JSON list of C-alpha atoms in Angstrom, two decimals:
[
{"chain": "E", "resi": 1, "resn": "MET", "atom": "CA", "xyz": [15.81, 15.41, 35.24]},
{"chain": "E", "resi": 2, "resn": "GLN", "atom": "CA", "xyz": [16.97, 15.17, 31.92]},
{"chain": "E", "resi": 3, "resn": "GLU", "atom": "CA", "xyz": [15.21, 12.11, 31.04]},
{"chain": "E", "resi": 4, "resn": "ARG", "atom": "CA", "xyz": [11.76, 13.90, 32.40]},
{"chain": "E", "resi": 5, "resn": "SER", "atom": "CA", "xyz": [12.76, 16.76, 30.13]},
{"chain": "E", "resi": 6, "resn": "GLU", "atom": "CA", "xyz": [13.30, 14.63, 26.82]},
{"chain": "E", "resi": 7, "resn": "ARG", "atom": "CA", "xyz": [9.82, 12.85, 27.52]},
{"chain": "E", "resi": 8, "resn": "THR", "atom": "CA", "xyz": [8.39, 16.33, 27.80]},
{"chain": "E", "resi": 9, "resn": "ARG", "atom": "CA", "xyz": [10.04, 17.50, 24.52]},
{"chain": "E", "resi": 10, "resn": "GLY", "atom": "CA", "xyz": [8.96, 14.35, 22.98]},
{"chain": "E", "resi": 11, "resn": "ARG", "atom": "CA", "xyz": [5.39, 14.74, 23.99]},
{"chain": "E", "resi": 12, "resn": "LEU", "atom": "CA", "xyz": [5.25, 18.31, 22.60]},
{"chain": "E", "resi": 13, "resn": "VAL", "atom": "CA", "xyz": [6.73, 17.18, 19.23]},
{"chain": "E", "resi": 14, "resn": "GLU", "atom": "CA", "xyz": [4.28, 14.59, 19.12]},
{"chain": "E", "resi": 15, "resn": "ALA", "atom": "CA", "xyz": [1.36, 17.03, 19.91]},
{"chain": "E", "resi": 16, "resn": "GLY", "atom": "CA", "xyz": [2.74, 19.63, 17.60]},
{"chain": "E", "resi": 17, "resn": "ALA", "atom": "CA", "xyz": [2.77, 17.00, 14.80]},
{"chain": "E", "resi": 18, "resn": "ALA", "atom": "CA", "xyz": [-0.63, 16.07, 15.44]},
{"chain": "E", "resi": 19, "resn": "GLN", "atom": "CA", "xyz": [-1.98, 19.75, 15.22]},
{"chain": "E", "resi": 20, "resn": "PHE", "atom": "CA", "xyz": [0.46, 20.37, 12.13]},
{"chain": "E", "resi": 21, "resn": "ASP", "atom": "CA", "xyz": [-1.19, 17.33, 10.40]},
{"chain": "E", "resi": 22, "resn": "ARG", "atom": "CA", "xyz": [-4.60, 18.27, 11.23]},
{"chain": "E", "resi": 23, "resn": "SER", "atom": "CA", "xyz": [-4.81, 22.19, 10.97]},
{"chain": "E", "resi": 24, "resn": "GLY", "atom": "CA", "xyz": [-1.71, 22.84, 9.19]},
{"chain": "E", "resi": 25, "resn": "TYR", "atom": "CA", "xyz": [1.16, 25.34, 10.11]},
{"chain": "E", "resi": 26, "resn": "ALA", "atom": "CA", "xyz": [-1.14, 28.47, 10.22]},
{"chain": "E", "resi": 27, "resn": "GLY", "atom": "CA", "xyz": [-4.12, 26.51, 11.98]},
{"chain": "E", "resi": 28, "resn": "ALA", "atom": "CA", "xyz": [-2.31, 25.13, 14.79]},
{"chain": "E", "resi": 29, "resn": "THR", "atom": "CA", "xyz": [-1.86, 26.81, 17.99]},
{"chain": "E", "resi": 30, "resn": "LEU", "atom": "CA", "xyz": [0.70, 26.80, 20.68]},
{"chain": "E", "resi": 31, "resn": "GLY", "atom": "CA", "xyz": [-1.87, 27.13, 23.40]},
{"chain": "E", "resi": 32, "resn": "GLY", "atom": "CA", "xyz": [-3.58, 23.91, 22.04]},
{"chain": "E", "resi": 33, "resn": "ILE", "atom": "CA", "xyz": [-0.32, 22.05, 21.45]},
{"chain": "E", "resi": 34, "resn": "ALA", "atom": "CA", "xyz": [0.54, 22.56, 25.20]},
{"chain": "E", "resi": 35, "resn": "GLY", "atom": "CA", "xyz": [-2.71, 21.38, 26.19]},
{"chain": "E", "resi": 36, "resn": "ALA", "atom": "CA", "xyz": [-2.74, 18.41, 23.97]},
{"chain": "E", "resi": 37, "resn": "ALA", "atom": "CA", "xyz": [0.86, 17.52, 25.56]},
{"chain": "E", "resi": 38, "resn": "GLY", "atom": "CA", "xyz": [-0.23, 18.17, 29.32]},
{"chain": "E", "resi": 39, "resn": "VAL", "atom": "CA", "xyz": [2.08, 20.98, 29.80]},
{"chain": "E", "resi": 40, "resn": "THR", "atom": "CA", "xyz": [1.53, 24.74, 30.52]},
{"chain": "E", "resi": 41, "resn": "LYS", "atom": "CA", "xyz": [2.49, 27.22, 27.79]},
{"chain": "E", "resi": 42, "resn": "GLY", "atom": "CA", "xyz": [5.24, 28.33, 29.80]},
{"chain": "E", "resi": 43, "resn": "ALA", "atom": "CA", "xyz": [6.83, 24.62, 29.70]},
{"chain": "E", "resi": 44, "resn": "LEU", "atom": "CA", "xyz": [6.20, 24.61, 25.67]},
{"chain": "E", "resi": 45, "resn": "TYR", "atom": "CA", "xyz": [8.21, 27.80, 25.62]},
{"chain": "E", "resi": 46, "resn": "PHE", "atom": "CA", "xyz": [11.04, 26.16, 27.85]},
{"chain": "E", "resi": 47, "resn": "HIS", "atom": "CA", "xyz": [11.55, 23.78, 24.94]},
{"chain": "E", "resi": 48, "resn": "PHE", "atom": "CA", "xyz": [10.66, 25.38, 21.89]},
{"chain": "E", "resi": 49, "resn": "ALA", "atom": "CA", "xyz": [11.06, 29.29, 21.70]},
{"chain": "E", "resi": 50, "resn": "SER", "atom": "CA", "xyz": [8.13, 29.73, 18.77]},
{"chain": "E", "resi": 51, "resn": "LYS", "atom": "CA", "xyz": [5.85, 27.60, 16.52]},
{"chain": "E", "resi": 52, "resn": "GLU", "atom": "CA", "xyz": [8.61, 27.76, 13.95]},
{"chain": "E", "resi": 53, "resn": "GLU", "atom": "CA", "xyz": [11.19, 26.05, 16.22]},
{"chain": "E", "resi": 54, "resn": "LEU", "atom": "CA", "xyz": [8.56, 23.49, 16.92]},
{"chain": "E", "resi": 55, "resn": "ALA", "atom": "CA", "xyz": [7.83, 23.01, 13.29]},
{"chain": "E", "resi": 56, "resn": "ARG", "atom": "CA", "xyz": [11.41, 22.34, 12.80]},
{"chain": "E", "resi": 57, "resn": "ALA", "atom": "CA", "xyz": [11.81, 19.91, 15.38]},
{"chain": "E", "resi": 58, "resn": "VAL", "atom": "CA", "xyz": [8.69, 17.87, 13.83]},
{"chain": "E", "resi": 59, "resn": "VAL", "atom": "CA", "xyz": [10.20, 17.83, 10.32]},
{"chain": "E", "resi": 60, "resn": "GLU", "atom": "CA", "xyz": [13.87, 16.95, 11.57]},
{"chain": "E", "resi": 61, "resn": "ARG", "atom": "CA", "xyz": [12.34, 13.92, 13.23]},
{"chain": "E", "resi": 62, "resn": "ALA", "atom": "CA", "xyz": [10.64, 13.17, 10.26]},
{"chain": "E", "resi": 63, "resn": "GLU", "atom": "CA", "xyz": [13.55, 13.32, 8.15]},
{"chain": "E", "resi": 64, "resn": "THR", "atom": "CA", "xyz": [15.26, 11.01, 10.60]},
{"chain": "E", "resi": 65, "resn": "ALA", "atom": "CA", "xyz": [12.27, 8.46, 10.10]},
{"chain": "E", "resi": 66, "resn": "VAL", "atom": "CA", "xyz": [12.40, 8.86, 6.35]},
{"chain": "E", "resi": 67, "resn": "ARG", "atom": "CA", "xyz": [16.15, 8.14, 6.20]},
{"chain": "E", "resi": 68, "resn": "GLY", "atom": "CA", "xyz": [15.91, 4.96, 8.41]},
{"chain": "E", "resi": 69, "resn": "GLY", "atom": "CA", "xyz": [12.92, 3.81, 6.36]},
{"chain": "E", "resi": 70, "resn": "CYS", "atom": "CA", "xyz": [15.02, 4.08, 2.86]},
{"chain": "E", "resi": 71, "resn": "THR", "atom": "CA", "xyz": [17.70, 1.53, 3.99]},
{"chain": "E", "resi": 72, "resn": "ALA", "atom": "CA", "xyz": [18.05, -1.73, 2.16]},
{"chain": "E", "resi": 73, "resn": "GLY", "atom": "CA", "xyz": [18.01, -4.35, 4.66]},
{"chain": "E", "resi": 74, "resn": "ALA", "atom": "CA", "xyz": [20.72, -6.95, 4.97]},
{"chain": "E", "resi": 75, "resn": "GLY", "atom": "CA", "xyz": [20.41, -9.69, 2.19]},
{"chain": "E", "resi": 76, "resn": "VAL", "atom": "CA", "xyz": [18.19, -7.46, 0.07]},
{"chain": "E", "resi": 77, "resn": "SER", "atom": "CA", "xyz": [19.24, -5.73, -2.97]},
{"chain": "E", "resi": 78, "resn": "PRO", "atom": "CA", "xyz": [19.11, -1.89, -3.56]},
{"chain": "E", "resi": 79, "resn": "LEU", "atom": "CA", "xyz": [16.36, -2.17, -5.96]},
{"chain": "E", "resi": 80, "resn": "GLN", "atom": "CA", "xyz": [14.27, -4.35, -3.86]},
{"chain": "E", "resi": 81, "resn": "GLY", "atom": "CA", "xyz": [15.16, -1.99, -1.04]},
{"chain": "E", "resi": 82, "resn": "LEU", "atom": "CA", "xyz": [13.69, 0.51, -3.03]},
{"chain": "E", "resi": 83, "resn": "ILE", "atom": "CA", "xyz": [10.53, -1.39, -3.55]},
{"chain": "E", "resi": 84, "resn": "ASP", "atom": "CA", "xyz": [10.20, -2.10, 0.10]},
{"chain": "E", "resi": 85, "resn": "ALA", "atom": "CA", "xyz": [11.07, 1.63, 0.98]},
{"chain": "E", "resi": 86, "resn": "GLY", "atom": "CA", "xyz": [7.66, 2.73, -0.76]},
{"chain": "E", "resi": 87, "resn": "PHE", "atom": "CA", "xyz": [5.82, 0.06, 1.04]},
{"chain": "E", "resi": 88, "resn": "TRP", "atom": "CA", "xyz": [7.25, 1.36, 4.32]},
{"chain": "E", "resi": 89, "resn": "LEU", "atom": "CA", "xyz": [6.05, 4.99, 3.46]},
{"chain": "E", "resi": 90, "resn": "VAL", "atom": "CA", "xyz": [2.64, 3.76, 2.68]},
{"chain": "E", "resi": 91, "resn": "ARG", "atom": "CA", "xyz": [2.51, 1.71, 6.13]},
{"chain": "E", "resi": 92, "resn": "VAL", "atom": "CA", "xyz": [4.14, 5.04, 8.04]},
{"chain": "E", "resi": 93, "resn": "LEU", "atom": "CA", "xyz": [1.54, 7.48, 6.35]},
{"chain": "E", "resi": 94, "resn": "GLU", "atom": "CA", "xyz": [-1.04, 5.54, 7.87]},
{"chain": "E", "resi": 95, "resn": "SER", "atom": "CA", "xyz": [0.50, 5.26, 11.26]},
{"chain": "E", "resi": 96, "resn": "ASP", "atom": "CA", "xyz": [3.04, 7.95, 12.06]},
{"chain": "E", "resi": 97, "resn": "VAL", "atom": "CA", "xyz": [1.24, 11.46, 12.52]},
{"chain": "E", "resi": 98, "resn": "VAL", "atom": "CA", "xyz": [5.11, 12.74, 12.73]},
{"chain": "E", "resi": 99, "resn": "VAL", "atom": "CA", "xyz": [5.91, 11.69, 9.22]},
{"chain": "E", "resi": 100, "resn": "ARG", "atom": "CA", "xyz": [2.63, 12.77, 7.93]},
{"chain": "E", "resi": 101, "resn": "ALA", "atom": "CA", "xyz": [2.86, 16.44, 9.51]},
{"chain": "E", "resi": 102, "resn": "GLY", "atom": "CA", "xyz": [6.35, 16.62, 8.25]},
{"chain": "E", "resi": 103, "resn": "PHE", "atom": "CA", "xyz": [5.36, 15.97, 4.83]},
{"chain": "E", "resi": 104, "resn": "ARG", "atom": "CA", "xyz": [2.35, 18.82, 5.39]},
{"chain": "E", "resi": 105, "resn": "LEU", "atom": "CA", "xyz": [4.92, 21.50, 6.77]},
{"chain": "E", "resi": 106, "resn": "GLY", "atom": "CA", "xyz": [7.31, 20.68, 3.54]},
{"chain": "E", "resi": 107, "resn": "ARG", "atom": "CA", "xyz": [4.22, 21.63, 1.36]},
{"chain": "E", "resi": 108, "resn": "GLU", "atom": "CA", "xyz": [3.66, 24.76, 3.89]},
{"chain": "E", "resi": 109, "resn": "GLU", "atom": "CA", "xyz": [7.43, 25.53, 4.16]},
{"chain": "E", "resi": 110, "resn": "GLU", "atom": "CA", "xyz": [7.22, 29.30, 2.96]},
{"chain": "E", "resi": 111, "resn": "LEU", "atom": "CA", "xyz": [4.80, 29.97, 5.70]},
{"chain": "E", "resi": 112, "resn": "TRP", "atom": "CA", "xyz": [7.27, 29.18, 8.80]},
{"chain": "E", "resi": 113, "resn": "SER", "atom": "CA", "xyz": [10.72, 28.44, 7.39]},
{"chain": "E", "resi": 114, "resn": "GLY", "atom": "CA", "xyz": [12.01, 32.04, 6.69]},
{"chain": "E", "resi": 115, "resn": "GLY", "atom": "CA", "xyz": [13.61, 30.65, 3.39]},
{"chain": "E", "resi": 116, "resn": "VAL", "atom": "CA", "xyz": [16.11, 28.52, 5.55]},
{"chain": "E", "resi": 117, "resn": "THR", "atom": "CA", "xyz": [15.68, 24.64, 4.70]},
{"chain": "E", "resi": 118, "resn": "VAL", "atom": "CA", "xyz": [15.36, 21.95, 7.31]},
{"chain": "E", "resi": 119, "resn": "ALA", "atom": "CA", "xyz": [18.55, 19.87, 8.19]},
{"chain": "E", "resi": 120, "resn": "GLY", "atom": "CA", "xyz": [20.36, 20.90, 5.05]},
{"chain": "E", "resi": 121, "resn": "SER", "atom": "CA", "xyz": [17.41, 18.88, 3.04]},
{"chain": "E", "resi": 122, "resn": "GLY", "atom": "CA", "xyz": [17.44, 21.38, 0.30]},
{"chain": "E", "resi": 123, "resn": "VAL", "atom": "CA", "xyz": [14.37, 22.55, -1.47]},
{"chain": "E", "resi": 124, "resn": "GLY", "atom": "CA", "xyz": [11.32, 20.84, -1.03]},
{"chain": "E", "resi": 125, "resn": "GLY", "atom": "CA", "xyz": [11.96, 19.84, 2.63]},
{"chain": "E", "resi": 126, "resn": "LEU", "atom": "CA", "xyz": [10.82, 16.28, 3.20]},
{"chain": "E", "resi": 127, "resn": "HIS", "atom": "CA", "xyz": [9.62, 15.64, 0.06]},
{"chain": "E", "resi": 128, "resn": "GLY", "atom": "CA", "xyz": [13.25, 16.58, -1.44]},
{"chain": "E", "resi": 129, "resn": "VAL", "atom": "CA", "xyz": [14.82, 14.07, 1.52]},
{"chain": "E", "resi": 130, "resn": "TRP", "atom": "CA", "xyz": [12.55, 11.33, 0.19]},
{"chain": "E", "resi": 131, "resn": "ALA", "atom": "CA", "xyz": [12.97, 12.04, -3.39]},
{"chain": "E", "resi": 132, "resn": "GLN", "atom": "CA", "xyz": [16.88, 12.19, -3.08]},
{"chain": "E", "resi": 133, "resn": "MET", "atom": "CA", "xyz": [16.92, 8.69, -0.90]},
{"chain": "E", "resi": 134, "resn": "VAL", "atom": "CA", "xyz": [14.84, 7.12, -4.00]},
{"chain": "E", "resi": 135, "resn": "ARG", "atom": "CA", "xyz": [17.47, 8.40, -6.43]},
{"chain": "E", "resi": 136, "resn": "GLU", "atom": "CA", "xyz": [20.26, 6.97, -4.26]},
{"chain": "E", "resi": 137, "resn": "LEU", "atom": "CA", "xyz": [18.67, 3.67, -4.08]},
{"chain": "E", "resi": 138, "resn": "LEU", "atom": "CA", "xyz": [18.43, 3.71, -7.97]},
{"chain": "E", "resi": 139, "resn": "ALA", "atom": "CA", "xyz": [21.80, 4.72, -8.09]},
{"chain": "E", "resi": 140, "resn": "SER", "atom": "CA", "xyz": [22.94, 1.91, -5.91]},
{"chain": "E", "resi": 141, "resn": "ALA", "atom": "CA", "xyz": [20.89, -0.61, -8.02]},
{"chain": "E", "resi": 142, "resn": "ARG", "atom": "CA", "xyz": [22.55, 0.62, -11.06]},
{"chain": "E", "resi": 143, "resn": "ARG", "atom": "CA", "xyz": [25.98, 0.39, -9.57]},
{"chain": "E", "resi": 144, "resn": "ALA", "atom": "CA", "xyz": [25.11, -3.41, -8.44]},
{"chain": "E", "resi": 145, "resn": "GLY", "atom": "CA", "xyz": [24.15, -4.24, -12.18]},
{"chain": "E", "resi": 146, "resn": "GLU", "atom": "CA", "xyz": [20.25, -4.57, -11.72]},
{"chain": "E", "resi": 147, "resn": "LEU", "atom": "CA", "xyz": [19.39, -2.18, -14.02]},
{"chain": "E", "resi": 148, "resn": "ARG", "atom": "CA", "xyz": [19.18, -2.58, -17.74]},
{"chain": "E", "resi": 149, "resn": "ALA", "atom": "CA", "xyz": [21.31, -0.52, -20.21]},
{"chain": "E", "resi": 150, "resn": "ARG", "atom": "CA", "xyz": [20.18, 3.14, -20.44]},
{"chain": "E", "resi": 151, "resn": "SER", "atom": "CA", "xyz": [18.61, 2.31, -24.19]},
{"chain": "E", "resi": 152, "resn": "GLY", "atom": "CA", "xyz": [15.73, 4.58, -23.35]},
{"chain": "E", "resi": 153, "resn": "GLY", "atom": "CA", "xyz": [17.64, 7.37, -21.44]},
{"chain": "E", "resi": 154, "resn": "VAL", "atom": "CA", "xyz": [16.63, 8.08, -18.06]},
{"chain": "E", "resi": 155, "resn": "GLY", "atom": "CA", "xyz": [13.13, 8.29, -18.45]},
{"chain": "E", "resi": 156, "resn": "VAL", "atom": "CA", "xyz": [12.15, 5.06, -16.77]},
{"chain": "E", "resi": 157, "resn": "GLU", "atom": "CA", "xyz": [14.39, 6.10, -13.90]},
{"chain": "E", "resi": 158, "resn": "SER", "atom": "CA", "xyz": [12.66, 9.63, -13.58]},
{"chain": "E", "resi": 159, "resn": "LEU", "atom": "CA", "xyz": [9.34, 7.87, -13.75]},
{"chain": "E", "resi": 160, "resn": "ALA", "atom": "CA", "xyz": [10.25, 5.75, -10.87]},
{"chain": "E", "resi": 161, "resn": "VAL", "atom": "CA", "xyz": [11.25, 8.63, -8.85]},
{"chain": "E", "resi": 162, "resn": "ALA", "atom": "CA", "xyz": [8.31, 10.48, -9.75]},
{"chain": "E", "resi": 163, "resn": "ALA", "atom": "CA", "xyz": [6.10, 7.75, -8.81]},
{"chain": "E", "resi": 164, "resn": "ALA", "atom": "CA", "xyz": [7.59, 7.09, -5.59]},
{"chain": "E", "resi": 165, "resn": "CYS", "atom": "CA", "xyz": [7.40, 10.68, -4.51]},
{"chain": "E", "resi": 166, "resn": "GLY", "atom": "CA", "xyz": [3.65, 10.53, -5.53]},
{"chain": "E", "resi": 167, "resn": "LEU", "atom": "CA", "xyz": [2.79, 8.34, -2.81]},
{"chain": "E", "resi": 168, "resn": "GLU", "atom": "CA", "xyz": [2.45, 11.01, -0.19]},
{"chain": "E", "resi": 169, "resn": "VAL", "atom": "CA", "xyz": [0.09, 13.12, -2.48]},
{"chain": "E", "resi": 170, "resn": "VAL", "atom": "CA", "xyz": [-2.12, 10.26, -3.54]},
{"chain": "E", "resi": 171, "resn": "HIS", "atom": "CA", "xyz": [-2.36, 9.27, 0.41]},
{"chain": "E", "resi": 172, "resn": "GLY", "atom": "CA", "xyz": [-3.04, 12.78, 1.17]},
{"chain": "E", "resi": 173, "resn": "SER", "atom": "CA", "xyz": [-6.15, 12.95, -1.26]},
{"chain": "E", "resi": 174, "resn": "GLY", "atom": "CA", "xyz": [-7.90, 10.28, 0.83]},
{"chain": "E", "resi": 175, "resn": "CYS", "atom": "CA", "xyz": [-6.53, 6.86, -0.54]},
{"chain": "E", "resi": 176, "resn": "GLY", "atom": "CA", "xyz": [-6.44, 4.27, 2.16]},
{"chain": "E", "resi": 177, "resn": "GLY", "atom": "CA", "xyz": [-3.15, 2.37, 2.99]},
{"chain": "E", "resi": 178, "resn": "ASP", "atom": "CA", "xyz": [-4.37, -0.97, 1.67]},
{"chain": "E", "resi": 179, "resn": "GLU", "atom": "CA", "xyz": [-5.44, 0.57, -1.63]},
{"chain": "E", "resi": 180, "resn": "LEU", "atom": "CA", "xyz": [-2.52, 2.65, -1.84]},
{"chain": "E", "resi": 181, "resn": "ALA", "atom": "CA", "xyz": [-0.34, -0.70, -1.34]},
{"chain": "E", "resi": 182, "resn": "ARG", "atom": "CA", "xyz": [-2.27, -2.49, -4.01]},
{"chain": "E", "resi": 183, "resn": "ARG", "atom": "CA", "xyz": [-1.89, 0.21, -6.49]},
{"chain": "E", "resi": 184, "resn": "LEU", "atom": "CA", "xyz": [2.20, 0.31, -5.55]},
{"chain": "E", "resi": 185, "resn": "GLY", "atom": "CA", "xyz": [2.48, -3.27, -6.28]},
{"chain": "E", "resi": 186, "resn": "ALA", "atom": "CA", "xyz": [0.69, -2.77, -9.57]},
{"chain": "E", "resi": 187, "resn": "LEU", "atom": "CA", "xyz": [2.87, 0.20, -10.46]},
{"chain": "E", "resi": 188, "resn": "TRP", "atom": "CA", "xyz": [6.22, -2.12, -9.84]},
{"chain": "E", "resi": 189, "resn": "GLU", "atom": "CA", "xyz": [4.93, -5.03, -11.94]},
{"chain": "E", "resi": 190, "resn": "TRP", "atom": "CA", "xyz": [4.63, -2.30, -14.63]},
{"chain": "E", "resi": 191, "resn": "LEU", "atom": "CA", "xyz": [7.82, -0.63, -13.86]},
{"chain": "E", "resi": 192, "resn": "LEU", "atom": "CA", "xyz": [10.17, -3.74, -13.37]},
{"chain": "E", "resi": 193, "resn": "PRO", "atom": "CA", "xyz": [10.26, -4.95, -17.05]},
{"chain": "E", "resi": 194, "resn": "CYS", "atom": "CA", "xyz": [11.33, -1.56, -18.07]},
{"chain": "E", "resi": 195, "resn": "LEU", "atom": "CA", "xyz": [14.19, -1.21, -15.55]},
{"chain": "E", "resi": 196, "resn": "VAL", "atom": "CA", "xyz": [15.79, -4.80, -15.03]},
{"chain": "E", "resi": 197, "resn": "PRO", "atom": "CA", "xyz": [17.19, -7.03, -17.83]},
{"chain": "E", "resi": 198, "resn": "PRO", "atom": "CA", "xyz": [15.01, -9.59, -19.58]},
{"chain": "E", "resi": 199, "resn": "GLY", "atom": "CA", "xyz": [14.24, -12.50, -17.40]},
{"chain": "E", "resi": 200, "resn": "ALA", "atom": "CA", "xyz": [15.02, -10.68, -14.07]},
{"chain": "E", "resi": 201, "resn": "VAL", "atom": "CA", "xyz": [11.61, -9.58, -13.00]},
{"chain": "E", "resi": 202, "resn": "GLY", "atom": "CA", "xyz": [10.91, -12.76, -11.07]},
{"chain": "E", "resi": 203, "resn": "GLY", "atom": "CA", "xyz": [13.61, -12.25, -8.70]},
{"chain": "E", "resi": 204, "resn": "TYR", "atom": "CA", "xyz": [11.77, -9.29, -7.20]},
{"chain": "E", "resi": 205, "resn": "ARG", "atom": "CA", "xyz": [8.81, -8.95, -4.59]},
{"chain": "E", "resi": 206, "resn": "THR", "atom": "CA", "xyz": [6.12, -6.36, -5.75]},
{"chain": "E", "resi": 207, "resn": "SER", "atom": "CA", "xyz": [4.37, -6.86, -2.50]},
{"chain": "E", "resi": 208, "resn": "ALA", "atom": "CA", "xyz": [4.96, -5.64, 1.14]},
{"chain": "E", "resi": 209, "resn": "PRO", "atom": "CA", "xyz": [7.54, -7.40, 3.24]},
{"chain": "E", "resi": 210, "resn": "GLN", "atom": "CA", "xyz": [5.81, -10.05, 5.04]},
{"chain": "E", "resi": 211, "resn": "GLY", "atom": "CA", "xyz": [5.42, -9.43, 8.57]},
{"chain": "E", "resi": 212, "resn": "ALA", "atom": "CA", "xyz": [5.84, -5.84, 8.11]},
{"chain": "E", "resi": 213, "resn": "THR", "atom": "CA", "xyz": [3.79, -4.00, 10.73]},
{"chain": "E", "resi": 214, "resn": "GLY", "atom": "CA", "xyz": [4.12, -0.38, 12.22]},
{"chain": "E", "resi": 215, "resn": "PRO", "atom": "CA", "xyz": [7.05, 2.09, 11.21]}
]
């Protein structure tokens, strides 16, 4: 019974994400979400007392995905992990409706959150979570000695954060995943000489990891 209930809840989160992604918070309806999930409206209310509660569940799942996608893998340095995290985000923005919906709900947070942020993510919702993860990877790269001395202040690092956070905005404007990945690689080719010590640029890959498929 518990397993069946969890499956139903999962379908409702997926169906809700699809509607939030397509129509926004205001345009999504609980009746439409229940129908898409193949359940009655009463069953939806058993799991979620309101559309706001369902929106929170979507954002919480998206936040979990973003946090997991921003972890440097074994044998990968923090800076390479940051580069790879950008390509990961490009990939999931194309393939994962929950992550896309999470970002859209973040932009529309004032419509549904009542001023209470999701899962302690702070101002900016999922955008804030993504920005913080990028900053943490940059800080880890500095501690690991990957970044050059701050001769130019924090401007270049701030630009790296802004560029990473702009990926979702550019994707939302209609830029496809392949083109966005190409632009991201070109951006890192330009940024790396500004971030790392002279001669260290060749130690980093500025393309998507080989064999990276799906979120």
